[in-house]
Tab-separated table of C-alpha atoms and ligand atoms in Angstrom:
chain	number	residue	atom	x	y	z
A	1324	UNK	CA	-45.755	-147.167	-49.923
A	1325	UNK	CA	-43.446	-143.900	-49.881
A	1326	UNK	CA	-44.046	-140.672	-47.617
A	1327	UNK	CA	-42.247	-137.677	-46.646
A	1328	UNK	CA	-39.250	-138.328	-43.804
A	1329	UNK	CA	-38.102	-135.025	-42.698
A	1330	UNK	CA	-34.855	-135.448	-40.712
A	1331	UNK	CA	-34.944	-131.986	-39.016
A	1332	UNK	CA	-37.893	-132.975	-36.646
A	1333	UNK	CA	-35.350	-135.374	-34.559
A	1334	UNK	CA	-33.252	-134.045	-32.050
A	1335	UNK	CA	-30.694	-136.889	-31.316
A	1336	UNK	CA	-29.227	-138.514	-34.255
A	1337	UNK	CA	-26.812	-141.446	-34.630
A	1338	UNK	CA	-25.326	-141.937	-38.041
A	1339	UNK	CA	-23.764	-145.359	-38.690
A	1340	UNK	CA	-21.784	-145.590	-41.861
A	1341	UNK	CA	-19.843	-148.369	-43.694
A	1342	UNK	CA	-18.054	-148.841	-46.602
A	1343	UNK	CA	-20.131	-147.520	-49.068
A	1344	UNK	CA	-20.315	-144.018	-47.730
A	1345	UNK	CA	-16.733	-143.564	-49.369
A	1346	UNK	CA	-17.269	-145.515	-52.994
A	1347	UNK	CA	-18.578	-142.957	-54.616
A	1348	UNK	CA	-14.688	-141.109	-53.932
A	1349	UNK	CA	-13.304	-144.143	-55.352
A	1350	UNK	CA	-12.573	-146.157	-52.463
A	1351	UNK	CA	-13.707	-149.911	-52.752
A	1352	UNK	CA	-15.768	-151.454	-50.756
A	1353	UNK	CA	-15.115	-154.885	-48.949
A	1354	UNK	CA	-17.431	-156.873	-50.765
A	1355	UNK	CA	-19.154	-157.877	-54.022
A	1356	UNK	CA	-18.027	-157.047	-57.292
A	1357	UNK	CA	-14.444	-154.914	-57.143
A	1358	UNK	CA	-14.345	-155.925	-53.692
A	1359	UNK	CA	-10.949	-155.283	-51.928
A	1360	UNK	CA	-11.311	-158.950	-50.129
A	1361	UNK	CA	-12.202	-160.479	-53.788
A	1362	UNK	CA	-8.792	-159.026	-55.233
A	1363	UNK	CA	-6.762	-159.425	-51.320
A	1364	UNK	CA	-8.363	-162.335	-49.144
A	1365	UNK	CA	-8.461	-160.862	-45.510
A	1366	UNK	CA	-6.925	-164.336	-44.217
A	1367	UNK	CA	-3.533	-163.038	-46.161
A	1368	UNK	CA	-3.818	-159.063	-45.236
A	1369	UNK	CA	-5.871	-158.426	-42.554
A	1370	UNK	CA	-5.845	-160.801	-39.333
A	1371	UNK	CA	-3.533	-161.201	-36.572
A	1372	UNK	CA	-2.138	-164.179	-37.985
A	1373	UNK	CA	-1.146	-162.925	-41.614
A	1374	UNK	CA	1.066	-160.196	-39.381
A	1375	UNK	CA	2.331	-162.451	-37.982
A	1376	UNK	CA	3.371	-165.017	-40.391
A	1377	UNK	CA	4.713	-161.727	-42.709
A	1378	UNK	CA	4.604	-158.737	-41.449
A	1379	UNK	CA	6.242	-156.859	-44.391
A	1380	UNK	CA	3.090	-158.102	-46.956
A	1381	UNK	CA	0.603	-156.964	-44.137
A	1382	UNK	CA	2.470	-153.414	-43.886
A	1383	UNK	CA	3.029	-153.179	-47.691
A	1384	UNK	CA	-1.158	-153.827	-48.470
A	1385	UNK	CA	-1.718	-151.102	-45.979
A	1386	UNK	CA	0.409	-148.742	-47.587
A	1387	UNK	CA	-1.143	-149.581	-50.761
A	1388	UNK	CA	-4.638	-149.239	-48.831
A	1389	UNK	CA	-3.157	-145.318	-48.093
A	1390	UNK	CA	-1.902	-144.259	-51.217
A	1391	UNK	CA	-5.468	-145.382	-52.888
A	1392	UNK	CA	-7.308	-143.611	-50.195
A	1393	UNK	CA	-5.033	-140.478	-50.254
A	1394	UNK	CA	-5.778	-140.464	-53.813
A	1395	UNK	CA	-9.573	-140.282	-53.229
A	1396	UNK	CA	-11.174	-136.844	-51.670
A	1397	UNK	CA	-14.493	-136.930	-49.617
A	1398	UNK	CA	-17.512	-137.101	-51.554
A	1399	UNK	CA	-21.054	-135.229	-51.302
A	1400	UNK	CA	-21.952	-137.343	-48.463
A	1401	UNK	CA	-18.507	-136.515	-46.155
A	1402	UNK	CA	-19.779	-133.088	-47.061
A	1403	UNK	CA	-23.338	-133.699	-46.433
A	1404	UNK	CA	-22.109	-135.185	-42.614
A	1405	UNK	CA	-20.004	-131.839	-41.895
A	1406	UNK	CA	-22.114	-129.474	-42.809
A	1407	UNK	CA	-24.959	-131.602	-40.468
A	1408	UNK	CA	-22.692	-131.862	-37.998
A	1409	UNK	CA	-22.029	-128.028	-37.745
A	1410	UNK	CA	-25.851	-127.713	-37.640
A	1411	UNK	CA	-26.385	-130.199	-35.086
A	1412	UNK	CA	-23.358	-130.908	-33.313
A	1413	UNK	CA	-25.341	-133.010	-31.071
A	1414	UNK	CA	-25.251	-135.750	-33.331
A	1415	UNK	CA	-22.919	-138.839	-33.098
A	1416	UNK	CA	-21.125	-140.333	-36.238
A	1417	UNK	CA	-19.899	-144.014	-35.794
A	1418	UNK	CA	-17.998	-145.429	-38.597
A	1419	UNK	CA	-16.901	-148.979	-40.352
A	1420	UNK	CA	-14.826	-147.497	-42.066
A	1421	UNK	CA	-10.582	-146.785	-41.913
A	1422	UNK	CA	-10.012	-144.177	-43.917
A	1423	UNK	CA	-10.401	-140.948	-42.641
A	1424	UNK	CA	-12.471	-139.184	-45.230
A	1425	UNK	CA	-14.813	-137.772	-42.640
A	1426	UNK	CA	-12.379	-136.481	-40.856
A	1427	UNK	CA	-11.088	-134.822	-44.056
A	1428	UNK	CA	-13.803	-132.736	-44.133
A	1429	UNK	CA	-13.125	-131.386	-40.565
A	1430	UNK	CA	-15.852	-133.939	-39.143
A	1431	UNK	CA	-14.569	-134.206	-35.289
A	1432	UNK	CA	-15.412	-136.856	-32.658
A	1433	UNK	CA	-16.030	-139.711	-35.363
A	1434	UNK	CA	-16.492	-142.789	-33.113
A	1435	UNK	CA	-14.163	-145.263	-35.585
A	1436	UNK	CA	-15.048	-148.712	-34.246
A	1437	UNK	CA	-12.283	-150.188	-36.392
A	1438	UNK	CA	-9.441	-147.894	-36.081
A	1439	UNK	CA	-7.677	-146.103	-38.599
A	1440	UNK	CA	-5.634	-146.102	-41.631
A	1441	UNK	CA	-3.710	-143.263	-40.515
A	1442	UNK	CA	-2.530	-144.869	-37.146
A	1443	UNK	CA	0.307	-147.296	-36.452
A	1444	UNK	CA	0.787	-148.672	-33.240
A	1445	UNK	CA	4.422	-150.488	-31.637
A	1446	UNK	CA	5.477	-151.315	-28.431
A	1447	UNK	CA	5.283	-147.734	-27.580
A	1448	UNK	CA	1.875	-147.397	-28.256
A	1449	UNK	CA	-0.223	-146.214	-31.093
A	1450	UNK	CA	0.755	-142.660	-32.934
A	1451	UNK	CA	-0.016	-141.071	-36.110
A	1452	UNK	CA	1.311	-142.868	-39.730
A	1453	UNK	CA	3.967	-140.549	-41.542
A	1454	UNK	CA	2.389	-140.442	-44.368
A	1455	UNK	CA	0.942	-142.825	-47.503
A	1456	UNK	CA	3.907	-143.400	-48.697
A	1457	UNK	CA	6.105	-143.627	-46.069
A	1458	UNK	CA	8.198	-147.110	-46.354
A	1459	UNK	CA	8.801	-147.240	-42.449
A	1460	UNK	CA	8.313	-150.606	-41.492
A	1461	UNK	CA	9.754	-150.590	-37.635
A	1462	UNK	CA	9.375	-148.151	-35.149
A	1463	UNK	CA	12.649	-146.431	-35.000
A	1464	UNK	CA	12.750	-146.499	-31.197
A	1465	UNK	CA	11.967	-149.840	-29.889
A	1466	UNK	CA	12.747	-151.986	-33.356
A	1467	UNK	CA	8.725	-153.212	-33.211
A	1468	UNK	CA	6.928	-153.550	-36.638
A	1469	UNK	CA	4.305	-150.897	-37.121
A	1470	UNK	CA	1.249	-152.366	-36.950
A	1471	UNK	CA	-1.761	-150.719	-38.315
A	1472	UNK	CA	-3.953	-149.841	-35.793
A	1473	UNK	CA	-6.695	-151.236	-37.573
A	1474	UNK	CA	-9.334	-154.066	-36.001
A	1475	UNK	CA	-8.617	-156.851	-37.988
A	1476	UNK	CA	-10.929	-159.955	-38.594
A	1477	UNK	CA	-10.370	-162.179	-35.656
A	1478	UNK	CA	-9.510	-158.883	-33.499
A	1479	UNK	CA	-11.769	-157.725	-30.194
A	1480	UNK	CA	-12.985	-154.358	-31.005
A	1481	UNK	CA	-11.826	-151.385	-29.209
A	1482	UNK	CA	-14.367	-151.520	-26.266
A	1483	UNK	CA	-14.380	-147.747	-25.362
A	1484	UNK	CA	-15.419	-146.687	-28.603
A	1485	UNK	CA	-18.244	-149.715	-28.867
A	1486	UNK	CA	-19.491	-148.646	-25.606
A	1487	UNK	CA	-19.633	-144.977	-26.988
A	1488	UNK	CA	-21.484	-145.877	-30.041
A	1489	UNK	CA	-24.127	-148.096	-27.936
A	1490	UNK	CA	-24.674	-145.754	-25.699
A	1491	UNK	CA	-25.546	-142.831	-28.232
A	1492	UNK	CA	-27.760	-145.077	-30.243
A	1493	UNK	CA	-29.544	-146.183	-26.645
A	1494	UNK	CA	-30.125	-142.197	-26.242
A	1495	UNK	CA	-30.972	-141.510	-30.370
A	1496	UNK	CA	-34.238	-140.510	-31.684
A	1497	UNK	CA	-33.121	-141.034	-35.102
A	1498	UNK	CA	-30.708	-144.219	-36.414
A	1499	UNK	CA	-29.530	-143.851	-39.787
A	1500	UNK	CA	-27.275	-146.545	-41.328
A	1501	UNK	CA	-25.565	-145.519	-44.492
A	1502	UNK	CA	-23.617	-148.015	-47.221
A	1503	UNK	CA	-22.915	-150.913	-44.610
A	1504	UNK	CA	-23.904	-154.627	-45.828
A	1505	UNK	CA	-24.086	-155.242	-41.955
A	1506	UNK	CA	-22.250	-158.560	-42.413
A	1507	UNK	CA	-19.366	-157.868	-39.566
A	1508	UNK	CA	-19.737	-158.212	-36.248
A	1509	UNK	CA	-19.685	-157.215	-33.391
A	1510	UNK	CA	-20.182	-154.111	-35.605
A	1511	UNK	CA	-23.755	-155.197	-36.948
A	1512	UNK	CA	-24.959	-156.007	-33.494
A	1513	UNK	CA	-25.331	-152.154	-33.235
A	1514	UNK	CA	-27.815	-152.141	-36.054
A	1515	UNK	CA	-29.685	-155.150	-34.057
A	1516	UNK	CA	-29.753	-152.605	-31.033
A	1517	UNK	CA	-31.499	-149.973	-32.893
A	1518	UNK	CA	-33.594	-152.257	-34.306
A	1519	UNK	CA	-34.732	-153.307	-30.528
A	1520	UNK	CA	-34.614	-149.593	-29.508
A	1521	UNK	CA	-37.725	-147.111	-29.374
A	1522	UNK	CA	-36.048	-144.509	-32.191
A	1523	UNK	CA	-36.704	-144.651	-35.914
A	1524	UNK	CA	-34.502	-146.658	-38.006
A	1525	UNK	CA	-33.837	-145.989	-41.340
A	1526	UNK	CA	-31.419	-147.451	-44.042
A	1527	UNK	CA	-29.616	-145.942	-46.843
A	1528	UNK	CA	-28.025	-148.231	-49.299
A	1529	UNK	CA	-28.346	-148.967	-53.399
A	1530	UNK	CA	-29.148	-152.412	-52.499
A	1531	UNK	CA	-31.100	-154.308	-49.743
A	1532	UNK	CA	-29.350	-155.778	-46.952
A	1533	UNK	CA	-30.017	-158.660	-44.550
A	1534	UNK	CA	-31.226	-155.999	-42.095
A	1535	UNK	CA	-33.533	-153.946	-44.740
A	1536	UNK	CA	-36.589	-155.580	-43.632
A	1537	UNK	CA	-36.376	-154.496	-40.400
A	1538	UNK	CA	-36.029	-150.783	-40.734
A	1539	UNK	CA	-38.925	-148.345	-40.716
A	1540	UNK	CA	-37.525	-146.759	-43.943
A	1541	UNK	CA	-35.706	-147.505	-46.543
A	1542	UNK	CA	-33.741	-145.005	-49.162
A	1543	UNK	CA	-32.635	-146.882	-52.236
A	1544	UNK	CA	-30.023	-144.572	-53.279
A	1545	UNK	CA	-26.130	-143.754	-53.414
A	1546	UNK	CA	-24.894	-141.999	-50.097
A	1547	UNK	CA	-23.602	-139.085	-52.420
A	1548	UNK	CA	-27.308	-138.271	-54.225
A	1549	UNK	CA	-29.585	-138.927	-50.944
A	1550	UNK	CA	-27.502	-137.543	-47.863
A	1551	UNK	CA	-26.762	-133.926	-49.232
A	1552	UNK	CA	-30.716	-133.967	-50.031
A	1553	UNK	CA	-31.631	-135.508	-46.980
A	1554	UNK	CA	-29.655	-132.752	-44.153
A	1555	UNK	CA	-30.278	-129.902	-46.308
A	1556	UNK	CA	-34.287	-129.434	-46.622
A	1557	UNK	CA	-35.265	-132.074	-44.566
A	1558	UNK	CA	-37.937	-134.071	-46.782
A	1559	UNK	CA	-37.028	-137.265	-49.042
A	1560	UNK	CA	-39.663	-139.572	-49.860
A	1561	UNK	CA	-38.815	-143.238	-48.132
A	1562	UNK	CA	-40.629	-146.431	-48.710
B	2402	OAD	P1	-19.247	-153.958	-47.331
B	2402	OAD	O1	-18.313	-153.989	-48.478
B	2402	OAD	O2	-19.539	-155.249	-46.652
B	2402	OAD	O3	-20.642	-153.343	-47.774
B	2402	OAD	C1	-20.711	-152.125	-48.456
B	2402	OAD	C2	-22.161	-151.730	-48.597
B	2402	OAD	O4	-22.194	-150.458	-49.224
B	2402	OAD	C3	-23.019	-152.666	-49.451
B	2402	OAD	O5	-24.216	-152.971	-48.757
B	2402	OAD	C4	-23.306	-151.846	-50.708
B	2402	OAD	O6	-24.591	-152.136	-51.271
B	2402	OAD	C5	-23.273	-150.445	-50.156
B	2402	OAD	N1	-22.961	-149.387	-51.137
B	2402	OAD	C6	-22.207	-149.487	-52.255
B	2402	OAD	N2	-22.138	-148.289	-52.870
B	2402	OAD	C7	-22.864	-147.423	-52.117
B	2402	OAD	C8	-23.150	-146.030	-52.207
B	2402	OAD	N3	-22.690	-145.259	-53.218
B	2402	OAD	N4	-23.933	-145.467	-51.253
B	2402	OAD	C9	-24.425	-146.222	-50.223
B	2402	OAD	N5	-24.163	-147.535	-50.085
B	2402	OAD	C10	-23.384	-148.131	-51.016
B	2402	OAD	O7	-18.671	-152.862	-46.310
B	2402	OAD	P2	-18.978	-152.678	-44.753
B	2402	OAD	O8	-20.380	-153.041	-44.433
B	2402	OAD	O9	-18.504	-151.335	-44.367
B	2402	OAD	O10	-13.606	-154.185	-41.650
B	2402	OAD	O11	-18.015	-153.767	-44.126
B	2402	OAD	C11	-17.886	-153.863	-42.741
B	2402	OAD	C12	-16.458	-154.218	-42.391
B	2402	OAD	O12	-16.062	-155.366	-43.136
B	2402	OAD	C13	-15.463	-153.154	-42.768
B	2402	OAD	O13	-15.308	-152.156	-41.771
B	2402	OAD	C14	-14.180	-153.930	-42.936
B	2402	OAD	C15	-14.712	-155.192	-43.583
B	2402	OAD	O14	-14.002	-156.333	-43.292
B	2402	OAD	C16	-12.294	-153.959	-41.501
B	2402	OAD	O15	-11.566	-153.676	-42.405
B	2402	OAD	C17	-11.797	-154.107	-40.110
């Protein structure tokens, strides 16, 4: 069955986005074919315990990890978000992902529940990355290695910014999860709380998920074709 969904009759929105909100600039997602974990298993680049057994090959895939993404420019969907979010500043966007393309398009207040590409943090705490090329491996102050300040797989998420995105989907009238398999937790649990919670849930995503089932709507589509349809006139037909 498909029907009309008009997003402008909401007044609260939460947007949760993932990995595929960025592939159509060129960035890879984590999983399935082209995956980044397929060609770089997260056990070896991403986890506590790779920094710490070599630091230098954990810096060196991040900077790789920058100079792809700096490569890359926001998409129709970024664009789709910022011009929303001018519209409707009310609305909260909480993001998977690490690489700042929202915020390239001047979207503010992104709640990043896994950090950020673009921040390192030391000993001295966590500050801006010089740039994607930079070859910096220790802060010049206290010696430290730069880690990235990204939440790695085996890492606690940051629980100020969790809290934030709960607490904006437990006062949402509208839950829209864009290009996210929902396969890492604690971020998925999110998508289980709007699933329990009174607003409408919808899903946008090329392909099904383990969640799909459970949402009131589905959009089959790329981020890029549906999102700039879906915040400028309102109607797309969901099944
Ligand atoms: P995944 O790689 O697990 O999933 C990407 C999702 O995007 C899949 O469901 C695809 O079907 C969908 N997709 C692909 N192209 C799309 C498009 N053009 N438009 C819309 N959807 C599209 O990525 P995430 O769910 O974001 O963590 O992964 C979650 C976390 O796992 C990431 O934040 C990352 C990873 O380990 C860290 O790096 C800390």
């Amino acid at each position: 069955m498909t029907d009309a969904f008009d997003v402008t009759t909401y007044q609260r929105v939460v947007l949760f986005t993932g990995a595929g909100l960025s592939a159509e600039s060129g960035v890879p997602t984590y999983r399935g074919a082209g995956g980044i974990w397929s060609s770089y298993p997260w056990q070896e680049v991403a986890c506590e315990a790779a920094f710490e057994r070599d630091p230098a090959g954990v810096i060196a895939f991040h900077r790789l990890r920058r100079q792809a993404v700096a490569a890359c420019a926001p998409n129709a969907a970024h664009h789709a978000i910022a011009r929303f979010l001018v519209e409707r500043p009310e609305t909260v966007v909480v993001t998977q992902n690490t690489d700042g393309l929202l915020e390239r398009t001047g979207c503010r207040d992104v709640i990043e529940l896994h950090g950020s590409l673009w921040l390192v943090r030391c000993a001295c705490g966590e500050r801006p990355h010089p740039d994607a090329d930079s070859q910096q491996q220790r802060c010049e102050v206290c010696g430290d290695w730069l880690r990235p300040a990204i939440t790695w797989f085996d890492d606690a998420v940051d629980v100020a910014r969790f809290e934030a995105a709960a607490a904006a989907i437990a006062g949402c009238d509208l839950f829209i999860s864009v290009g996210t398999s929902g396969l890492v937790y604690p971020a998925a649990s999110l998508i289980e709380y709007a699933l329990s919670e009174a607003c409408t849930r919808v899903e946008i995503n090329p392909e099904p998920t383990t969640f799909s089932e459970h949402f009131d709507r589905r959009i089959s589509g790329r981020a890029g074709e549906v999102l700039p349809g879906l915040f400028a006139s309102g109607a797309v037909r969901t099944s």
